[in-house]
Coordinates of C-alpha atoms in Angstrom, one line a residue:
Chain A
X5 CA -14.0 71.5 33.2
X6 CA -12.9 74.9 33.5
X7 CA -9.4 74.5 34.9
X8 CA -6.4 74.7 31.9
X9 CA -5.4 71.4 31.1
X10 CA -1.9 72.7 30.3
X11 CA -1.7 72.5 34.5
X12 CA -2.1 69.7 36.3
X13 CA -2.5 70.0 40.0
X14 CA -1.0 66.9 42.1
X15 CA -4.1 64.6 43.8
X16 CA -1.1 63.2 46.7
X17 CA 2.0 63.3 47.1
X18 CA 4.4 60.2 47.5
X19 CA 7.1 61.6 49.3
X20 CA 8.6 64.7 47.2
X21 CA 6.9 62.7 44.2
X22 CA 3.5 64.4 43.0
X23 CA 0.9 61.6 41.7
X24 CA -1.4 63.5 39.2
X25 CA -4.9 62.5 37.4
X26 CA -3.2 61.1 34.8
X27 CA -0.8 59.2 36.0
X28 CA -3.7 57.7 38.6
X29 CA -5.9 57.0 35.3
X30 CA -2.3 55.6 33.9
X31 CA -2.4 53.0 36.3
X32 CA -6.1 52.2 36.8
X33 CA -5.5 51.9 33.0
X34 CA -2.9 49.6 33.4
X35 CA -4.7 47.8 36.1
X36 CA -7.3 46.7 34.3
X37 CA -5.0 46.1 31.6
X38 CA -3.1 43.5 33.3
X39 CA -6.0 42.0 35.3
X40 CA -7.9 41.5 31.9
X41 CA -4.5 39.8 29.9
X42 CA -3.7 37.3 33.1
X43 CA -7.7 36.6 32.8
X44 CA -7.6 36.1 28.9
X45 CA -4.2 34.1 29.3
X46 CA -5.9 31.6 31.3
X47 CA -8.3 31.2 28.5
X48 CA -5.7 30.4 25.4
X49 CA -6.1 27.7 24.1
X50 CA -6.0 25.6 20.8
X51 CA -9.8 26.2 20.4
X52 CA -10.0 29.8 20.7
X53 CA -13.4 31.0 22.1
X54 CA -14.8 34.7 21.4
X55 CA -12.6 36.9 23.5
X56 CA -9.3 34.6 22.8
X57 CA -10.4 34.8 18.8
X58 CA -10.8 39.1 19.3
X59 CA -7.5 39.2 20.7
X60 CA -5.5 36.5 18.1
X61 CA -7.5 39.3 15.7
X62 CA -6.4 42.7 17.2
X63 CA -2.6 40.9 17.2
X64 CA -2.9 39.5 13.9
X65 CA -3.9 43.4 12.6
X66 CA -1.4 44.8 14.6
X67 CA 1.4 42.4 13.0
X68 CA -0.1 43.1 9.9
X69 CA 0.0 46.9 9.8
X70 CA 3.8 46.7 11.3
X71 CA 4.6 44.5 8.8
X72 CA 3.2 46.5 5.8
X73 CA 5.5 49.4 7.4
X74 CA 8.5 47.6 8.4
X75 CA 10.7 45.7 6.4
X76 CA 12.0 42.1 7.8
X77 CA 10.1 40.4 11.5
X78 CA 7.7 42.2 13.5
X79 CA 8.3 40.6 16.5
X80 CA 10.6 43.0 17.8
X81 CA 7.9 46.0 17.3
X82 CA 5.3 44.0 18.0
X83 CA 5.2 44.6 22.0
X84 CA 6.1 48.5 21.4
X85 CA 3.7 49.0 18.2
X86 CA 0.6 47.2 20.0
X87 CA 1.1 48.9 23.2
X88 CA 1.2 52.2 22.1
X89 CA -1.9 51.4 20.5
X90 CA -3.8 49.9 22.9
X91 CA -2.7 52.4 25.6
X92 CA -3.5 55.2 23.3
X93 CA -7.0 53.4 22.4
X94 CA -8.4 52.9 26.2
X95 CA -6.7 56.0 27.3
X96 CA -8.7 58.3 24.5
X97 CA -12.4 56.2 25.3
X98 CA -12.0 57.2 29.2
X99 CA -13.2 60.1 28.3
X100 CA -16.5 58.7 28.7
X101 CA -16.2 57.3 31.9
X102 CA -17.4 60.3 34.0
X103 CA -15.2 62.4 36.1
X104 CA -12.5 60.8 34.2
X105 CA -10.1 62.8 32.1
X106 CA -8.2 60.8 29.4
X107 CA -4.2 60.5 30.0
X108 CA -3.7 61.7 26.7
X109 CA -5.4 65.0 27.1
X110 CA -2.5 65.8 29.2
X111 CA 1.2 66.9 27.5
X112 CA 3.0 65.2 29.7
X113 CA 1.8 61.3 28.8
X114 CA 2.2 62.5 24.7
X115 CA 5.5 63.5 25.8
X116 CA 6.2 60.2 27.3
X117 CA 4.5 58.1 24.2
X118 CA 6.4 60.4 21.5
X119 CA 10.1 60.1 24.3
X120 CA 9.3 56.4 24.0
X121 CA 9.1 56.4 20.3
X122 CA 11.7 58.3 19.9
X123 CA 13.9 56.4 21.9
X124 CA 12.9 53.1 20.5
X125 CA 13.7 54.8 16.8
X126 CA 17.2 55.6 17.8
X127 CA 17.9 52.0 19.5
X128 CA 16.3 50.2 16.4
X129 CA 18.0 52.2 13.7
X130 CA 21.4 51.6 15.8
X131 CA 20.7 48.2 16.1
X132 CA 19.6 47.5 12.8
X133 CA 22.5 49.6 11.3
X134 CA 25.1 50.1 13.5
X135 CA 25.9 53.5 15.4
X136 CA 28.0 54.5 12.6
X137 CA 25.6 53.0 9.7
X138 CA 22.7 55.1 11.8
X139 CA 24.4 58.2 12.2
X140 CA 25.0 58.2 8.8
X141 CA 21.5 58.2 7.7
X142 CA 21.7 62.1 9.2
X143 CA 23.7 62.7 6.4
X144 CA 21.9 61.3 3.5
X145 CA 21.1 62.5 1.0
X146 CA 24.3 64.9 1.6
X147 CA 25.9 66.4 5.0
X148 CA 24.1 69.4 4.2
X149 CA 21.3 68.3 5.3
X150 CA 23.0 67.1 8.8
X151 CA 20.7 70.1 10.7
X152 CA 17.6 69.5 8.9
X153 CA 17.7 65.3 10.0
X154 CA 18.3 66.1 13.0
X155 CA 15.6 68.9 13.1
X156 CA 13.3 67.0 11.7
X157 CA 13.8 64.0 14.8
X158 CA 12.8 66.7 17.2
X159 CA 10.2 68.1 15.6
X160 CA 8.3 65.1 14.3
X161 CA 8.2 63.9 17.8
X162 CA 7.0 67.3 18.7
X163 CA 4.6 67.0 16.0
X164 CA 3.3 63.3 17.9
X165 CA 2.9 64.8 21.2
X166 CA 1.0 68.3 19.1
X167 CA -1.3 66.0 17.2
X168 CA -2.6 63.4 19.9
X169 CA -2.4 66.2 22.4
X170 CA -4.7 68.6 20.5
X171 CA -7.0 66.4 18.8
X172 CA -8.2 64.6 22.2
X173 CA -7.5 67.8 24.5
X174 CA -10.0 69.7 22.2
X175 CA -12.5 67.0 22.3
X176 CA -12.5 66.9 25.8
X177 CA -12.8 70.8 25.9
X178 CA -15.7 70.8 23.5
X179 CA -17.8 68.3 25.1
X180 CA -17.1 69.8 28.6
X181 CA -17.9 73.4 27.4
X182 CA -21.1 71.8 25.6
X183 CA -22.3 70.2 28.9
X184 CA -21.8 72.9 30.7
X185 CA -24.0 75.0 28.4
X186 CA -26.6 72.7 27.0
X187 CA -28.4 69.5 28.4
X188 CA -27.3 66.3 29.6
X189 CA -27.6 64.4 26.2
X190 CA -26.6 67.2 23.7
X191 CA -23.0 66.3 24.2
X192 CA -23.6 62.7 23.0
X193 CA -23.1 62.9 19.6
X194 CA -19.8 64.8 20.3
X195 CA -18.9 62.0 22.3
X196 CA -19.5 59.4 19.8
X197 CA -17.4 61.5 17.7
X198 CA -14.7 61.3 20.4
X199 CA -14.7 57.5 19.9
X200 CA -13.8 58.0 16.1
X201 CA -11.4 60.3 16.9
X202 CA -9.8 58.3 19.7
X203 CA -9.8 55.4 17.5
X204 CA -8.1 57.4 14.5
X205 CA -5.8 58.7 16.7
X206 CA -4.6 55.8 18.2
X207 CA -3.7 54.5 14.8
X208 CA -2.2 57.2 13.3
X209 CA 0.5 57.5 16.1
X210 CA 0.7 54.1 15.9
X211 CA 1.3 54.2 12.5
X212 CA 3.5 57.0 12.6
X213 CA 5.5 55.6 15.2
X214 CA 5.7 52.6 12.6
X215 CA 7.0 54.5 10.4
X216 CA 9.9 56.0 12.1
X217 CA 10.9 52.8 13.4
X218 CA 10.6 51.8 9.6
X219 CA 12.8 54.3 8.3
X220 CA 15.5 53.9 11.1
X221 CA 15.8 50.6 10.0
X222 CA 16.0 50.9 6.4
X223 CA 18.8 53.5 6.7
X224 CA 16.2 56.1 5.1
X225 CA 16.2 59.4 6.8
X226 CA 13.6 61.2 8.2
X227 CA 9.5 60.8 7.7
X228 CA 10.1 60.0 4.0
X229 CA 10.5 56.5 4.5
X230 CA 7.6 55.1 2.6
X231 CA 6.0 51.8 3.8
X232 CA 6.6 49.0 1.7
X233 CA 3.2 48.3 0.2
X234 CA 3.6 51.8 -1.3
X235 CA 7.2 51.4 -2.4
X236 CA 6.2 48.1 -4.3
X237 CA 2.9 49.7 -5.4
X238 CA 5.4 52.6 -6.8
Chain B
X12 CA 3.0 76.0 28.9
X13 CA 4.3 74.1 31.9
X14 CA 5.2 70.6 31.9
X15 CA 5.0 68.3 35.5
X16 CA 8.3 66.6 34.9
X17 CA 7.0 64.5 37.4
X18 CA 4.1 63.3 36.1
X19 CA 6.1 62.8 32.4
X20 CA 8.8 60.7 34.3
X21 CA 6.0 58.6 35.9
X22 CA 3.9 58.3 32.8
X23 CA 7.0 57.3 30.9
X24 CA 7.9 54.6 33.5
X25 CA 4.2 53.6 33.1
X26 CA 4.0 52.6 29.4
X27 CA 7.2 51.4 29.9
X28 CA 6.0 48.8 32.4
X29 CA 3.2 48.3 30.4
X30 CA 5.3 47.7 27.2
X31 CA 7.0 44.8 28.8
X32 CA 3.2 43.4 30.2
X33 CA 1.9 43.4 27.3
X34 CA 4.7 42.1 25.1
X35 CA 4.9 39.6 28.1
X36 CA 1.7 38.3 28.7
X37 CA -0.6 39.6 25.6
X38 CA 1.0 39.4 22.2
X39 CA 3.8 37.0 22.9
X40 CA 1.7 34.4 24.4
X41 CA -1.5 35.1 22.0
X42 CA 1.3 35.3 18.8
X43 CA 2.9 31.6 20.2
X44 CA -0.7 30.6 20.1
X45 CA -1.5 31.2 16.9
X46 CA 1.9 29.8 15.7
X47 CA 1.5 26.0 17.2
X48 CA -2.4 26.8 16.0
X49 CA -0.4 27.3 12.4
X50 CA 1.9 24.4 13.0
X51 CA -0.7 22.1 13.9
X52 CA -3.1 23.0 10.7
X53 CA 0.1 22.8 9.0
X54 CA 1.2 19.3 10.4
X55 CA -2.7 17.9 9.5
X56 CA -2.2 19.1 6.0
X57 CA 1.0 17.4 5.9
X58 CA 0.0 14.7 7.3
X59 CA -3.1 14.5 5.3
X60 CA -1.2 15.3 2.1
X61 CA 0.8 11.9 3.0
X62 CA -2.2 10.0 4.2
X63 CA -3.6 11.2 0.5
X64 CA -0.1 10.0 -1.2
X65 CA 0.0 6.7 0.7
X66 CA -3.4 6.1 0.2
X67 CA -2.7 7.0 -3.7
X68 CA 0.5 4.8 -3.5
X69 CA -1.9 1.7 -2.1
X70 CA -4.6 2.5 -4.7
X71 CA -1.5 2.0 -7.4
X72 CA -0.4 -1.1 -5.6
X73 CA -4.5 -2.7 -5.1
X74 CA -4.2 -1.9 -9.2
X75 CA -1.1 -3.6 -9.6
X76 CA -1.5 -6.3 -7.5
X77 CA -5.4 -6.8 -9.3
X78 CA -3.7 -6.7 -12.6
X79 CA -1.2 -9.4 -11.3
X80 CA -3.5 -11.6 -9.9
X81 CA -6.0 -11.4 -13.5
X82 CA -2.9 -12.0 -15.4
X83 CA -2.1 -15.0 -12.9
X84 CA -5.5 -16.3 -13.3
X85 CA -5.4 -15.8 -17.2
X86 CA -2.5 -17.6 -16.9
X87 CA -3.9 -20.6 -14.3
X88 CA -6.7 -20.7 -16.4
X89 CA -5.0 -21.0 -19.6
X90 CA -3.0 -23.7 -18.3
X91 CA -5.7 -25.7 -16.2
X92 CA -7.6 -25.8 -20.1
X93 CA -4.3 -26.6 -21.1
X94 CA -3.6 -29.5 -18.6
X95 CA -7.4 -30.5 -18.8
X96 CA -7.2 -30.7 -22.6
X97 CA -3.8 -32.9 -22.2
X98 CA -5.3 -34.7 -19.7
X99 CA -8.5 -35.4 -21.7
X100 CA -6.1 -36.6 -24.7
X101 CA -4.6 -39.0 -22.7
X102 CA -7.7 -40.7 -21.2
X103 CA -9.3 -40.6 -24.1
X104 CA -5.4 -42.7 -25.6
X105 CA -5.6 -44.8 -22.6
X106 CA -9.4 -46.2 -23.2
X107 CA -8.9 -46.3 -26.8
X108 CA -6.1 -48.4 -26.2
X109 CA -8.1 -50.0 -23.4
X110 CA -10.7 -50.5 -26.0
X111 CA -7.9 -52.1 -28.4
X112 CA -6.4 -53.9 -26.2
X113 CA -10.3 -55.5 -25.0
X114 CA -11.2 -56.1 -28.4
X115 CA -8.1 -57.9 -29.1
X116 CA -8.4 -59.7 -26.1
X117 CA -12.0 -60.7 -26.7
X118 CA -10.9 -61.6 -30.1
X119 CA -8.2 -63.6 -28.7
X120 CA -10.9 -65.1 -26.5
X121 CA -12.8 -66.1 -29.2
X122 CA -10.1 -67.8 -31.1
X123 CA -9.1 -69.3 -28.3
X124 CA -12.4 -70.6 -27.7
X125 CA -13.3 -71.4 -31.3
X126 CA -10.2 -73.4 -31.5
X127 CA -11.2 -75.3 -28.1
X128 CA -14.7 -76.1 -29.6
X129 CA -12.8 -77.0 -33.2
X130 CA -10.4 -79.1 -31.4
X131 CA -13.7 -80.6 -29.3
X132 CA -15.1 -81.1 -32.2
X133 CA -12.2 -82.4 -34.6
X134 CA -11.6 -85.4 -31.7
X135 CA -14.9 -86.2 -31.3
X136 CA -15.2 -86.4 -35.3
X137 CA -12.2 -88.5 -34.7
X138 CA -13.7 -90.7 -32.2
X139 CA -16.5 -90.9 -34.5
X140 CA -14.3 -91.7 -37.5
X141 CA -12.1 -94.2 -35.6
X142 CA -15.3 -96.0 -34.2
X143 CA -16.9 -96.1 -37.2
X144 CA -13.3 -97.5 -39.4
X145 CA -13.4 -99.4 -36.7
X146 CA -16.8 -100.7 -37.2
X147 CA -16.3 -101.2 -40.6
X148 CA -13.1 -103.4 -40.2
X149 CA -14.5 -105.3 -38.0
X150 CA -16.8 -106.6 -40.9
X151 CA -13.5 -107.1 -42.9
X152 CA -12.2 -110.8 -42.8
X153 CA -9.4 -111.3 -40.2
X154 CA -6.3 -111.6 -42.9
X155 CA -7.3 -107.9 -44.1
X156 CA -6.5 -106.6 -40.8
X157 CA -2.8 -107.9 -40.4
X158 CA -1.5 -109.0 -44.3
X159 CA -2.7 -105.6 -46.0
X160 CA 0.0 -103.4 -43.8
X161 CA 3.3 -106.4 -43.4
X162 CA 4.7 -104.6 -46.7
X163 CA 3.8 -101.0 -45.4
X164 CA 5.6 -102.2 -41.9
X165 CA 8.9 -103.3 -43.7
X166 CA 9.0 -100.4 -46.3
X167 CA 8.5 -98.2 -42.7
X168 CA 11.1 -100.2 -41.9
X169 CA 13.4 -99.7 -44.7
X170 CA 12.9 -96.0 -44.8
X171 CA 14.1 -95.2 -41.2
X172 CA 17.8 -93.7 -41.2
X173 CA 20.5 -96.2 -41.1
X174 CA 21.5 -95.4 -37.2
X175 CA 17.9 -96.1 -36.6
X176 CA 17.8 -98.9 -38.3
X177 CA 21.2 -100.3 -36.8
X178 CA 19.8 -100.0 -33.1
X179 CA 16.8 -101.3 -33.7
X180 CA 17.0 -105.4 -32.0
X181 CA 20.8 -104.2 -31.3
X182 CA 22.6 -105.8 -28.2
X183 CA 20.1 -108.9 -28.6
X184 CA 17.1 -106.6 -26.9
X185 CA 14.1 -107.7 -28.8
X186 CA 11.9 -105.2 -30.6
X187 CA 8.3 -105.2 -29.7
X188 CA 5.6 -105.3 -32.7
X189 CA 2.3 -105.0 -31.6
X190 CA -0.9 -106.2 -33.6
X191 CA -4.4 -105.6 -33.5
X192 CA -4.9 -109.3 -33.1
X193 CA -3.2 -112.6 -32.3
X194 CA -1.1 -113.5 -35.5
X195 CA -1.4 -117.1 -36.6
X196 CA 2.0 -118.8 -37.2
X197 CA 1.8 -117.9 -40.7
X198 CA 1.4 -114.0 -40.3
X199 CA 4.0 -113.7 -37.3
X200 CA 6.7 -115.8 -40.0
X201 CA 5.6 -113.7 -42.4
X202 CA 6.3 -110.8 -40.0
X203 CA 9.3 -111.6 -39.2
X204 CA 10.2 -112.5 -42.5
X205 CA 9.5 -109.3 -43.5
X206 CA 11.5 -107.3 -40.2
X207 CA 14.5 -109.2 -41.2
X208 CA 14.6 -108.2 -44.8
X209 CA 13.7 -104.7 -44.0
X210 CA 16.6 -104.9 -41.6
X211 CA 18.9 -107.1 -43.4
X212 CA 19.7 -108.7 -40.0
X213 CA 18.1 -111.3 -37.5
X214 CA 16.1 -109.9 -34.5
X215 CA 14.4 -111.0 -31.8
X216 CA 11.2 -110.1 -32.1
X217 CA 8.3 -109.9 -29.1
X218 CA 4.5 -109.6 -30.4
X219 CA 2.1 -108.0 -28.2
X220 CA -1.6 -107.8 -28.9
X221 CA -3.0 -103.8 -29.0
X222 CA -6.5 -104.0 -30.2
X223 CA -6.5 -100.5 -30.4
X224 CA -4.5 -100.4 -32.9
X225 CA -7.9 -101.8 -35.1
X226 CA -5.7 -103.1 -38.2
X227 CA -2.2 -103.4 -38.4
X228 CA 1.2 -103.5 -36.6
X229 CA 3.5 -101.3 -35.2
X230 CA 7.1 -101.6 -34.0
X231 CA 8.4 -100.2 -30.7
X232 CA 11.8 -100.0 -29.6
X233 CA 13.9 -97.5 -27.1
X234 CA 14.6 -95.1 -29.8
X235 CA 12.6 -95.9 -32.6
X236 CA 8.5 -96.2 -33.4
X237 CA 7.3 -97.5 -36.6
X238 CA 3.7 -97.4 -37.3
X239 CA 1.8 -98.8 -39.8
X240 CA -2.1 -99.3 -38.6
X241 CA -5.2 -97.7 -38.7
X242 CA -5.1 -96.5 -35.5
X243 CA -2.0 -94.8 -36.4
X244 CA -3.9 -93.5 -39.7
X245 CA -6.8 -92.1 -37.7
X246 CA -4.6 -90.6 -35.1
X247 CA -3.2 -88.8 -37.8
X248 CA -6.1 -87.9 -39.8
X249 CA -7.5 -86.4 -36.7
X250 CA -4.7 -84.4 -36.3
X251 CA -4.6 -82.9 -39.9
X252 CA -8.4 -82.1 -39.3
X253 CA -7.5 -80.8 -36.2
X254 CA -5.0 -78.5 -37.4
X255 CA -7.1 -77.7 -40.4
X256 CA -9.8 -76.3 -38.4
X257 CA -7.5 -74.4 -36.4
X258 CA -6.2 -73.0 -39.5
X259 CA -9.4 -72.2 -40.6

């Protein structure tokens, strides 16, 4: 891997549309996605065998993290909150599949998770306050600091899109600069390392994504919204 | 640093779609799963939490009902011992009094019979004592058996109550005086001699022979009977033994 992965070069064209690696991987990602949920919804049942029992567990953690963010239901973050994770999960472990480059090693899908985050933040907080109760969290804790909310929505998104970007970009970088230096197998511990990190990764913007939707429903502004096992732990 | 708006458009449309597959056909369905899996538990411990409390609730009633029914049979039993004890009270009255009532019957049985077999034996004593006065006067001379009892006739006589006396040969109907043997002339005048003083009037008078009557005479008439014999005598003796024994 030798190219810069800050430019992607389009595999076909549809029309004026360029389809590149990532969005290909997106969608074989999503294939497989889909294929295996319409496979494991034919399996629910009352009785819930192994793979049913995994996925009741993933959901059940998921809920469970949302709801130790997030004040009130989870259902409405559920779907959002899962996804990202999942998505951000697989995406990050293609990296062992050979030849394949994860999505997330590329700016452009963290642009599109941290967009997405950032658009379900605003449309939470506005549903949950009110355009004029959200707006107002800008100005809290005084309309000086108007600027610095509004700053600080850009650049913690940025700050998404940085961190997912960089850790799995660099990982992706090492191992390739590794293999193409050493033997076949020297890169394998790197790679299980990759899997931690993928995994960690996933979770934190999870998390953090959590967290922002937390805050924009509380009425609290900016990244200091604490989540709520914290605040009644305080 | 170059961003493919392209490629950020698509892969934003991408997680999009998969947002809505995912919330469509992964966690909503697998989160409605494990809800009616939460109902259900939720409805069996209900349900066994009032299968517990009705099966408590029956226990209770079993215990009540139990106590009822040993109460009920304490009080059956007390009164069956009751009613048996009653009952044993008034069988043993009734043969008590069934006793009582046998032993006064047998006793009246006895008295009855001891007065039969006094009585037996009081008439044949008096058979015995009339056959043997009558053996005896038979050895008397013939005069004993007729002059001896004239005077006891007309005292008889005498002593009846006037109205007696004053139908006796009234309306010319004779009187009939019996004898224990044919009178000679001189003891049917002095019969009749005797009648008529008694009476203070004249009578006709019609003697009949009664041999039974062993010594004496006796006067009949429709409502009168004067007496004076042996027969007469022993008939009463007999009697007075008679009632004697049954006295006795």
């Amino acid at each position: 891997m030798t190219e810069s992965p800050l430019v992607l070069e389009p595999l076909f064209r549809v029309g004026p549309v360029p389809i590149t690696a990532p969005v290909v991987t997106t969608w074989a990602i999503m294939a497989a996605t889909t294929l295996f949920v319409l496979f494991l919804r034919t399996r629910l049942s009352a009785s819930p065998g192994k793979l049913q029992t995994a996925a009741e567990l993933v959901t059940g953690a998921i809920e469970h993290q949302i709801g130790e963010v997030v004040e009130g239901d989870v259902t409405p973050y559920r779907a959002l909150i899962g996804t990202i994770f999942l998505f951000i999960l697989v995406a990050n472990w293609t990296s062992l599949v050979p030849g394949i480059e994860p999505p997330t090693a590329h700016l452009e899908t963290d642009a599109a998770l941290a967009l997405i985050v950032l658009a379900a933040t605003i449309w939470f907080g506005i549903r949950a306050n009110g355009l004029g109760g959200y707006l107002k969290t800008f100005a809290q804790p005084s309309w000086v600091m108007i600027p610095l909310n509004i700053v600080e929505q850009i650049t913690r998104s940025f700050s998404l899109i940085v961190r997912l970007f960089g850790n799995i970009m660099s990982g992706v970088f090492v191992i390739g600069i590794i293999l193409s230096l050493a033997g076949l197998f020297v890169p394998i511990p790197l790679m299980a390392l990759e899997l931690l990190t993928g995994a960690v990764q996933a979770y934190i913007f999870a998390i953090l994504a959590c967290v922002f939707i937390g805050a924009a429903v509380s009425g609290e502004p900016g990244e200091s919204a604490t989540p709520t096992r914290e605040r009644d732990s305080a | 640093m170059q961003i493919d708006w392209w490629t950020l458009a698509l892969q934003t449309i991408n997680l999009l779609v998969l947002v809505w597959i995912l919330g469509r056909f992964l966690f909503r369905p697998i989160a409605k799963t494990i809800e009616e899996r939460q109902a259900a538990a939720a409805r069996v411990v209900e349900d066994a939490r009032l299968a517990r409390e009705q099966a408590e609730a029956a226990e209770q009633q079993a215990r009540r009902e139990a106590a009822a029914a040993a109460t009920a049979r304490g009080a059956m039993l007390e009164e069956a011992a009751e009613q048996a004890k009653q009952e044993k009270e008034r069988l043993l009255a009734e043969a008590r009094d069934e006793a009582a009532r046998l032993r006064q019957q047998g006793r009246a049985e006895i008295e009855r019979m001891r007065k039969t077999e006094a009585e037996k034996f009081g008439s044949k004593a008096s058979e015995l004592a009339v056959d043997i006065a009558r053996h005896l006067f038979m050895r008397l001379p013939d005069s004993a058996r007729i002059d001896g009892f004239v005077e006891g006739l007309a005292k008889a006589i005498a002593d009846l109550p006037d109205n007696v006396r004053a139908e006796l040969g009234a309306h010319g109907a004779p009187v009939a005086l019996k004898a224990a043997r044919s009178l000679t002339p001189e003891e049917e005048t002095s019969c009749r001699r005797a009648i008529v003083d008694a009476l203070g009037r004249d009578i006709g008078i019609d003697i009949q022979i009664d041999p039974e009557l062993i010594a004496g005479l006796e006067i009949e008439a429709p409502h009168a009977e004067v007496r004076n014999n042996f027969r007469a005598d022993l008939d009463r003796i007999a009697q007075e033994l008679s009632r004697e024994g049954s006295d006795a």
